Tab-separated table of C-alpha atoms in Angstrom:
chain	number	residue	atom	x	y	z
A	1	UNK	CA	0.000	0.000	0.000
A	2	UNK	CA	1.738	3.408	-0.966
A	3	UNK	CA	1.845	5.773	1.199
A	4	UNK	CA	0.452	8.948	0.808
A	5	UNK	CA	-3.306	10.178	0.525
A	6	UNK	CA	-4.493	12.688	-0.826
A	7	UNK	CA	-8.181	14.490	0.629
A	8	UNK	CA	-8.772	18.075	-1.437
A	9	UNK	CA	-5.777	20.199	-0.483
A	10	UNK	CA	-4.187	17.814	2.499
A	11	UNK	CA	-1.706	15.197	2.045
A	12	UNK	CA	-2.538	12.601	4.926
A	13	UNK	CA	0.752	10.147	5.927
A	14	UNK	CA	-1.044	7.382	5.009
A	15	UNK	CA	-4.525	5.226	4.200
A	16	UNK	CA	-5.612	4.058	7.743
A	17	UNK	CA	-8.094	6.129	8.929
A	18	UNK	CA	-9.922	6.385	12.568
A	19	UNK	CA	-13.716	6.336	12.493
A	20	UNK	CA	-15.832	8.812	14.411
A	21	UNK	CA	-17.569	7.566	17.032
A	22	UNK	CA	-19.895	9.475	19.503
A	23	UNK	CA	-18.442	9.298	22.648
A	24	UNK	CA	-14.923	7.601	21.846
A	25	UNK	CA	-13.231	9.688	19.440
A	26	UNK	CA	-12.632	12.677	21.434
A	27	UNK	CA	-9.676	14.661	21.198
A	28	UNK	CA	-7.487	13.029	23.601
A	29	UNK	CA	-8.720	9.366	21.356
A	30	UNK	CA	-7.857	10.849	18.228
A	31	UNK	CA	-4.502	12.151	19.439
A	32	UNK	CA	-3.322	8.783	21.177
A	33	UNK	CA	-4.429	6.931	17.372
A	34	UNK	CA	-2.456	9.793	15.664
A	35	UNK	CA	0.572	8.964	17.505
A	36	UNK	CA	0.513	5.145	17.352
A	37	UNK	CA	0.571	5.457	12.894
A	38	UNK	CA	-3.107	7.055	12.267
A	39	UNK	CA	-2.948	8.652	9.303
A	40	UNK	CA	-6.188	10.604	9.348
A	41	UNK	CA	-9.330	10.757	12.180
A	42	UNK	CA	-12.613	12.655	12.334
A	43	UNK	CA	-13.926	14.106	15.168
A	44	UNK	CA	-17.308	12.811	17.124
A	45	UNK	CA	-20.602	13.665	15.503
A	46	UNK	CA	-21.671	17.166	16.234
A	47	UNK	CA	-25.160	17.983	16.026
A	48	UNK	CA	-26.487	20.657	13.619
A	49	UNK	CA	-28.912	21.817	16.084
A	50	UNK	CA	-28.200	25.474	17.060
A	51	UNK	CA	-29.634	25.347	20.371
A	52	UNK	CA	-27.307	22.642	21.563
A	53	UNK	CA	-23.934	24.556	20.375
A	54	UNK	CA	-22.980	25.800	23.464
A	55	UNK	CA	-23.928	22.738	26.055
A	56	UNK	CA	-20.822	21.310	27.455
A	57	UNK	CA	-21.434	18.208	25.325
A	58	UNK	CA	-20.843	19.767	21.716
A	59	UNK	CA	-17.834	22.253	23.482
A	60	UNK	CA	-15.953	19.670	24.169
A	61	UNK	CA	-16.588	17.525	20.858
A	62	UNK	CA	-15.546	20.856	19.136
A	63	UNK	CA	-12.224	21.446	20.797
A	64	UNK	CA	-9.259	20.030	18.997
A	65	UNK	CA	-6.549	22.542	21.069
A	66	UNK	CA	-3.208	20.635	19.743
A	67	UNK	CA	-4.583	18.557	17.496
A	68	UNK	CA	-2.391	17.969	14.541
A	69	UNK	CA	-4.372	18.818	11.116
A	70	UNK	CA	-6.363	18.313	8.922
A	71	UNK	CA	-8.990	19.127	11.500
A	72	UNK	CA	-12.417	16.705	10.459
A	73	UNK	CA	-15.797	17.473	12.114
A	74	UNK	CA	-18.853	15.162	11.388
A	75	UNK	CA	-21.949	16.674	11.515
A	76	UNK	CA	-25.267	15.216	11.739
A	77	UNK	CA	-29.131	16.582	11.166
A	78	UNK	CA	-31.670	16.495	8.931
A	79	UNK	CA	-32.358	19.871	7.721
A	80	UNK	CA	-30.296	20.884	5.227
A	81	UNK	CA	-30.069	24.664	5.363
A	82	UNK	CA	-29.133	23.519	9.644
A	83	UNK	CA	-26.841	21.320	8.367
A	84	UNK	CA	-24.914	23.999	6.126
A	85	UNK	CA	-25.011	26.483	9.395
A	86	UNK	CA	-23.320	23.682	10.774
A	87	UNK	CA	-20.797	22.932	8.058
A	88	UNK	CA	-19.923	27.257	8.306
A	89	UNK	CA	-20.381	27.505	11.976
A	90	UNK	CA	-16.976	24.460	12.507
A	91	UNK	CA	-15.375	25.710	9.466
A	92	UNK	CA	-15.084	28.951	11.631
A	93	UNK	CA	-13.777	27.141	14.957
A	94	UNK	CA	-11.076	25.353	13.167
A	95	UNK	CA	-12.839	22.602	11.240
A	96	UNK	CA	-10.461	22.367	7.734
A	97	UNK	CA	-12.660	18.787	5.981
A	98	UNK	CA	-16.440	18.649	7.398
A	99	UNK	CA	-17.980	15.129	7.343
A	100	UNK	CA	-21.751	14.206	6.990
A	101	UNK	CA	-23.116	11.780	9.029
A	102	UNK	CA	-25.143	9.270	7.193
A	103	UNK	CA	-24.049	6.238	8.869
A	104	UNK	CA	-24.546	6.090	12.345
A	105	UNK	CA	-27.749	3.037	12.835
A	106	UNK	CA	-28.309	4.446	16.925
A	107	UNK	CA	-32.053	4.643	17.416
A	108	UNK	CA	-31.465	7.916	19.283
A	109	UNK	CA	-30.475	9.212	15.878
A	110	UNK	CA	-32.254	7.296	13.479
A	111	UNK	CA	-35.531	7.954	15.229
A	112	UNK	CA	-35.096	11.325	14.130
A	113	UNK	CA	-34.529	10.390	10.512
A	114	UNK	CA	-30.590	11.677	10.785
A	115	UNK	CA	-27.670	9.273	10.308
A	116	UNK	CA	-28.790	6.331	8.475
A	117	UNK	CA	-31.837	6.935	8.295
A	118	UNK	CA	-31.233	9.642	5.524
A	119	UNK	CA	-30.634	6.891	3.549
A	120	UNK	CA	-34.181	6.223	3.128
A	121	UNK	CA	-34.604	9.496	2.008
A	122	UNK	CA	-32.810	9.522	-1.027
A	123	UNK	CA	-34.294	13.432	-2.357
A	124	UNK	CA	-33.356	14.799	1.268
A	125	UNK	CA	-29.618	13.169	1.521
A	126	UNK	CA	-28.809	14.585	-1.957
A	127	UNK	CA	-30.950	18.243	-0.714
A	128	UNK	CA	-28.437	17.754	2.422
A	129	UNK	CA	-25.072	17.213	0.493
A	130	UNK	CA	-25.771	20.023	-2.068
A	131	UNK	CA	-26.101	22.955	0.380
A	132	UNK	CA	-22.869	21.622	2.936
A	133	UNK	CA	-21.261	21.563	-0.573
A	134	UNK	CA	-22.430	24.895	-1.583
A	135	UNK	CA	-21.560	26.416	1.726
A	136	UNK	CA	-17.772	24.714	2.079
A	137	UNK	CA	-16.397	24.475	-2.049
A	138	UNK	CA	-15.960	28.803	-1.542
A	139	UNK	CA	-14.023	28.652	1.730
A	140	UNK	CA	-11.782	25.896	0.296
A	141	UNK	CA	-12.916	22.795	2.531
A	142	UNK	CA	-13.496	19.418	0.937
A	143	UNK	CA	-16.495	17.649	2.155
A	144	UNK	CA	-16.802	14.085	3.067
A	145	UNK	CA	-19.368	11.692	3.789
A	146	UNK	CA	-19.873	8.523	6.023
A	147	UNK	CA	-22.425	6.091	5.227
A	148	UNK	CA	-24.016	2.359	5.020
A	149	UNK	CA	-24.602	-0.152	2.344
A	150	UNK	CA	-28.456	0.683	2.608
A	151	UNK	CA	-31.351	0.912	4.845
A	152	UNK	CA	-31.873	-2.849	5.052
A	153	UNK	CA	-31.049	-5.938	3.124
A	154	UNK	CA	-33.943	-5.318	0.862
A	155	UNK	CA	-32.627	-1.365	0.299
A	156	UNK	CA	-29.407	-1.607	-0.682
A	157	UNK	CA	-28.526	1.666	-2.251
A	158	UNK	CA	-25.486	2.984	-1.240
A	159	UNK	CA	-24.090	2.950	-5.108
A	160	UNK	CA	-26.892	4.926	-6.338
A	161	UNK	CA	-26.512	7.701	-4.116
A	162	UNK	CA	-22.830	7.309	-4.265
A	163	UNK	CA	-23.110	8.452	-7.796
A	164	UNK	CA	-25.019	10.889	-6.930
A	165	UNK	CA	-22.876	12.333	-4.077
A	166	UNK	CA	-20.027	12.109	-6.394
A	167	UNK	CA	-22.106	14.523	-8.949
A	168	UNK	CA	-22.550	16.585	-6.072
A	169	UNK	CA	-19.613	17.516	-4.973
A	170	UNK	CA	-18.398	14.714	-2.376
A	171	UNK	CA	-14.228	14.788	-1.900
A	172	UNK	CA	-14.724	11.239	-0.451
A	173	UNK	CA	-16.963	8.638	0.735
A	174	UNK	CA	-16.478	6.113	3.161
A	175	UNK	CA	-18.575	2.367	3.190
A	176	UNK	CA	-19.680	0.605	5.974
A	177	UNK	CA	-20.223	-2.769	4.953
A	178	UNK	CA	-23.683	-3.758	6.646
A	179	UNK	CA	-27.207	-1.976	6.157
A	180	UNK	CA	-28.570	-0.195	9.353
A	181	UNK	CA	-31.062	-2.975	10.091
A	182	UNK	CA	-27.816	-5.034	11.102
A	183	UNK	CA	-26.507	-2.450	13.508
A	184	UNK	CA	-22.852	-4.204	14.266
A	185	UNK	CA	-24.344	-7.508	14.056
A	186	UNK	CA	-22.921	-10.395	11.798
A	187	UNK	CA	-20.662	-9.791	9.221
A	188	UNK	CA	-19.740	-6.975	7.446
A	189	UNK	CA	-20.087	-7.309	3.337
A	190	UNK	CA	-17.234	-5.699	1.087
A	191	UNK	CA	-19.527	-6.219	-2.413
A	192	UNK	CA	-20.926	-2.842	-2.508
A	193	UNK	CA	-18.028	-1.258	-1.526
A	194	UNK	CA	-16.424	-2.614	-3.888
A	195	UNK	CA	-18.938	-2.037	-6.931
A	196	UNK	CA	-19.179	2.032	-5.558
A	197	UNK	CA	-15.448	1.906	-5.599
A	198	UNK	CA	-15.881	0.703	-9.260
A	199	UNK	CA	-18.007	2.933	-10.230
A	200	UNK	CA	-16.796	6.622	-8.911
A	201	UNK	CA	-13.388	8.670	-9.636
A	202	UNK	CA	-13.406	10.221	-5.848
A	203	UNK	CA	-11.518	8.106	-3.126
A	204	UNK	CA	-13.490	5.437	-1.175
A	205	UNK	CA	-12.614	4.125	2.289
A	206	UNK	CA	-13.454	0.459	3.287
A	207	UNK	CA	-15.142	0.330	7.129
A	208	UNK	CA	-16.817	-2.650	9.148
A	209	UNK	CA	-14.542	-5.685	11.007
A	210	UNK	CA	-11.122	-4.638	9.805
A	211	UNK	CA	-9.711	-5.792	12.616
A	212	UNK	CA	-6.162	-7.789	11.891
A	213	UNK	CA	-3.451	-6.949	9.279
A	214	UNK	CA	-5.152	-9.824	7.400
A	215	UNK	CA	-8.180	-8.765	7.336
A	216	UNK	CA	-6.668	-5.445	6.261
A	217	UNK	CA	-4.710	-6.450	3.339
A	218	UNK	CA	-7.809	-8.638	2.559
A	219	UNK	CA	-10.194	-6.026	2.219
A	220	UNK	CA	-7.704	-3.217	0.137
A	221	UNK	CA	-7.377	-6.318	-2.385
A	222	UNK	CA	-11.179	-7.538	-2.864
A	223	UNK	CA	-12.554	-4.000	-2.778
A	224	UNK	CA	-9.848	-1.770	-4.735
A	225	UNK	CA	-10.537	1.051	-1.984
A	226	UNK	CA	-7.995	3.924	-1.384
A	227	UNK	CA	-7.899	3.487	2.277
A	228	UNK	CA	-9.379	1.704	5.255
A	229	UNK	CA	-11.300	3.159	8.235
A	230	UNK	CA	-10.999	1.490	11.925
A	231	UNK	CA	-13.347	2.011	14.766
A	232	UNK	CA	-14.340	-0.494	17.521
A	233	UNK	CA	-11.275	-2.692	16.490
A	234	UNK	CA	-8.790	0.536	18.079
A	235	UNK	CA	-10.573	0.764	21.095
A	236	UNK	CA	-8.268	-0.315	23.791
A	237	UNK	CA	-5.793	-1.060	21.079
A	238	UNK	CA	-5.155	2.155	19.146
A	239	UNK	CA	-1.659	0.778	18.198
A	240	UNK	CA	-3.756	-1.586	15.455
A	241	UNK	CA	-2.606	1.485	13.230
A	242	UNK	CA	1.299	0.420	13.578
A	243	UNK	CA	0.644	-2.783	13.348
A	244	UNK	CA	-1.881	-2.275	10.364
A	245	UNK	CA	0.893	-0.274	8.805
A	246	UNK	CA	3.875	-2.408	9.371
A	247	UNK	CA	1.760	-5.476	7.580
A	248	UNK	CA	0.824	-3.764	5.113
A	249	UNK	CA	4.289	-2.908	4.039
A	250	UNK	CA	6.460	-5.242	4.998
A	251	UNK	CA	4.256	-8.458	5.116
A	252	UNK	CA	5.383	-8.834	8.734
A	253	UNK	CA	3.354	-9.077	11.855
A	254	UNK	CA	4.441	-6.362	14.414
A	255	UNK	CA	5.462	-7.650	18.108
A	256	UNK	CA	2.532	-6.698	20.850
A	257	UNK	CA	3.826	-3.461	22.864
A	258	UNK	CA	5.332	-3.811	25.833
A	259	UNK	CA	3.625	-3.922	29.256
A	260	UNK	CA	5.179	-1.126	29.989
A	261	UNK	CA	4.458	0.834	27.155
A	262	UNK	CA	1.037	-0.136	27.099
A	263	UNK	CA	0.728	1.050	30.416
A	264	UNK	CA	2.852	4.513	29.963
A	265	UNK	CA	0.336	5.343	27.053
A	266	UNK	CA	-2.611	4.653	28.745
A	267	UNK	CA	-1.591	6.498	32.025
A	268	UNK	CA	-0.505	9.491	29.413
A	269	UNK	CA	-3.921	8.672	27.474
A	270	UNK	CA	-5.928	9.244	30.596
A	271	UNK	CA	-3.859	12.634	32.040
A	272	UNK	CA	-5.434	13.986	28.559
A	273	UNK	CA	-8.447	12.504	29.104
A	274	UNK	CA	-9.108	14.340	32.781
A	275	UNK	CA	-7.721	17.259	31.132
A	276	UNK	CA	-10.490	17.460	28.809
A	277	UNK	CA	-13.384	16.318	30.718
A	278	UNK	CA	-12.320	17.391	34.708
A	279	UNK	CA	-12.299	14.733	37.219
A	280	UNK	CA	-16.070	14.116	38.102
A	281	UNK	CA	-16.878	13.593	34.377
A	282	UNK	CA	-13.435	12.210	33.450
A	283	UNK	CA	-12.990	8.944	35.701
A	284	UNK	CA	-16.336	7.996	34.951
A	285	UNK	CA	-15.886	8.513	31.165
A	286	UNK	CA	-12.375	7.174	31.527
A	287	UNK	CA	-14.098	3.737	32.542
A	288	UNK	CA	-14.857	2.857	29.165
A	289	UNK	CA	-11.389	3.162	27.917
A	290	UNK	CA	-9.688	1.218	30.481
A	291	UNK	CA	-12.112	-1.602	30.228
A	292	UNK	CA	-11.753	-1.899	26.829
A	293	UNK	CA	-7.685	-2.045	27.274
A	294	UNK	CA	-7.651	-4.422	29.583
A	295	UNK	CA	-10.849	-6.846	28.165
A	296	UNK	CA	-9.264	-10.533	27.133
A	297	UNK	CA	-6.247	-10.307	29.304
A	298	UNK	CA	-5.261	-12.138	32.228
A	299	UNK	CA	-7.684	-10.759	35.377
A	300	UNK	CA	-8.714	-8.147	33.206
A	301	UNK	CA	-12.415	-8.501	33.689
A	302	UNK	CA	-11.802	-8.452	37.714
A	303	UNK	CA	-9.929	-5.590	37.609
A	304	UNK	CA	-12.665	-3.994	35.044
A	305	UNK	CA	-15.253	-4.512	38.020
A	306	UNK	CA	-12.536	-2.993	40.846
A	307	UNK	CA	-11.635	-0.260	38.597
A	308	UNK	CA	-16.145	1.119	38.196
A	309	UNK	CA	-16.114	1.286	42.071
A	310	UNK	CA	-12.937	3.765	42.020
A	311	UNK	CA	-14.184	7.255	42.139
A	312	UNK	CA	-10.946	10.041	41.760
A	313	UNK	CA	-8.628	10.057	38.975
A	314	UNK	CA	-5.658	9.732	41.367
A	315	UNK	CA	-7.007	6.789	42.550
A	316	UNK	CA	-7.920	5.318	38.877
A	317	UNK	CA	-4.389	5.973	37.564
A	318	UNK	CA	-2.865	4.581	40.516
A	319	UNK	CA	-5.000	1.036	39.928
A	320	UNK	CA	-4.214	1.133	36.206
A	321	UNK	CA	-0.871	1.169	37.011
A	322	UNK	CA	-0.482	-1.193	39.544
A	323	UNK	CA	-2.445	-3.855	37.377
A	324	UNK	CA	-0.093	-3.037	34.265
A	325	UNK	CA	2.745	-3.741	36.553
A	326	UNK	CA	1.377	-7.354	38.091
A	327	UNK	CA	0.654	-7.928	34.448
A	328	UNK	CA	4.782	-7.225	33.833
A	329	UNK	CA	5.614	-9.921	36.320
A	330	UNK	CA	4.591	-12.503	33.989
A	331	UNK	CA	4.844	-11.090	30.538
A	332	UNK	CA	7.149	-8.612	28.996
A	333	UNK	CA	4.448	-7.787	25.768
A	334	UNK	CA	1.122	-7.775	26.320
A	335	UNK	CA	-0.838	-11.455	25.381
A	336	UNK	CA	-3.045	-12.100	22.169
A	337	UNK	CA	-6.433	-11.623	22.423
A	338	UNK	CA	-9.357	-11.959	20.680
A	339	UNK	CA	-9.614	-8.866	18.315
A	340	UNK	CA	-10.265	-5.993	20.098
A	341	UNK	CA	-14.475	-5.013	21.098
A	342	UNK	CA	-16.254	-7.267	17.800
A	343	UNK	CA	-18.918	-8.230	19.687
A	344	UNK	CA	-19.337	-5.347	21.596
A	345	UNK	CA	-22.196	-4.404	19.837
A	346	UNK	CA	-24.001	-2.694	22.896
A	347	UNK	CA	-21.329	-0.297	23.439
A	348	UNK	CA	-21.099	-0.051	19.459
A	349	UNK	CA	-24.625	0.816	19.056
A	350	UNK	CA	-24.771	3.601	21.299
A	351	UNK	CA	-20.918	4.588	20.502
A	352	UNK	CA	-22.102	4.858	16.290
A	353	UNK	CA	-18.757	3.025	15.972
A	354	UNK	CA	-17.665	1.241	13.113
């Protein structure tokens, strides 16, 4: 896989991409993925509700302080005139490649006919496109989109509207392989990725259970795609991106990090993550993250259960670490596991993850 990728006016290091998810790709998340061989990551979904701009919720998903560029927002809504507010209202806080939001299967979206649900609505999702377009071609920013294979099996039209995005103005669309009806359940398909790869000139990215340099190299060759996009597989594991990387080039597998280093980026991953959210919010929030790093591993799953009842940060880092180094009695890298989260698909649903 070359490296090299190029999205409008950015060139991004390379093809393996972080997918938003609500509540998981926050700043801190996206930095930590950056770091560890991420070429590329878009920011949670932001609403395009103007009310909601200033809760604490969307400040937060809007702040990329640090953050190396390009700086991607996804937005989400429904209304496209809202949606192009949206589009101009990030472009002026920073945002330098907007995303729209059309793949996320939640209910809490969906009920409201946003995320995948515009799918369904094929008039509206082209209305939608055509006025973030119109709004972000003059100030120079490229607009991508994020979306499913269709509705259900029964609506599968992700390459007609594909086409039709493409027509409209769309820098770059990314797949995921299963309809909304499947949520994360089962397997993900790569046939209509593939056939929309076929059949446009703009870049496609492959998303849905990339979760092993196999599987990697394995969906690049069926589907022809230009990159790949990793969600639920990098949480707890955001070096998959090095070891995606090193694969893919060298045909090598990668050794597991260290105990220790998976321990010193987690401790570092979780000073960012207080910073961001403040203590009350952040060790609960922080919960998440650390059960996902330690899920499959020796006592992992007891520790998980120790680690909810902890209530200050202090006391949170100071269990993380002390597990990381019992861990480092017995092994110097960290054991395989069962790839990272698959089956989460609780956590997934309400994450949008990918």
């Amino acid at each position: 896989m070359p490296p090299g990728f190029q999205l409008g006016p950015f060139t991004l290091p390379n093809r393996l991409f972080v997918a938003p998810m609500a509540g998981v790709t926050d700043r801190p998340f996206r930095q930590l993925c950056r770091r560890l061989g991420a070429g590329y990551a878009v920011s949670e979904m932001v609403t395009s509700r103007k009310e909601l701009w200033g809760s604490l919720k969307t400040s937060r998903r809007a702040d990329h302080t640090g953050e190396p560029g390009p700086i991607a927002v996804q937005i989400a809504g429904t209304d496209a005139a809202m949606m192009a507010e949206a589009a101009a209202y990030n472009i002026d806080r920073g945002a330098q490649i907007i995303d729209i939001n059309m793949g996320c299967p939640a209910k809490k979206v969906c009920n409201k006919w946003a995320g995948s649900a515009l799918m369904r609505n094929e008039a509206l999702a082209l209305e939608i496109v055509e006025a973030v377009v119109d709004v972000c071609t003059p100030r120079g920013v490229p607009v991508t989109l994020k979306m499913r294979t269709g509705w259900s099996l029964e609506e599968r039209n992700a390459l007609r509207l594909a086409r039709a995005f493409e027509a409209a103005g769309i820098a770059m669309l990314t797949i995921h392989g299963r309809t909304r009806e499947q949520g994360y359940k089962g397997l993900a398909e790569y046939d209509t990725i593939a056939a929309v790869k076929a059949a446009l000139s703009i870049p496609v990215v492959a998303n849905g259970d990339i979760n092993s340099p196999e599987k990697a190299r394995e969906v690049l060759a069926y589907t022809g795609a230009d990159a790949l996009m990793i969600g639920r597989a990098a949480q707890g594991r955001p070096w998959i991106f090095r070891e995606l990387a090193h694969y893919l080039a060298t045909g090598e597998h990668l050794p597991a990090p260290t105990v220790v280093e998976a321990r010193d980026l987690l401790t570092e991953h979780l000073h960012d993550h207080y910073g961001l959210y403040g203590e009350l919010s952040g060790v609960r929030s922080a919960r998440k993250h650390i059960g996902w790093a330690v899920r499959g591993l020796p006592g992992g799953e007891a520790f998980r259960q120790h680690m909810n009842t902890l209530e200050h940060c202090d006391q949170q880092l100071q269990a993380l670490r002390d597990w990381f180094d019992d861990l480092g009695q017995t092994h110097d890298r960290l054991p395989a596991i069962l790839a990272a989260n698959d089956e989460d698909t609780a956590d997934a649903e309400e994450a949008c993850a990918a």
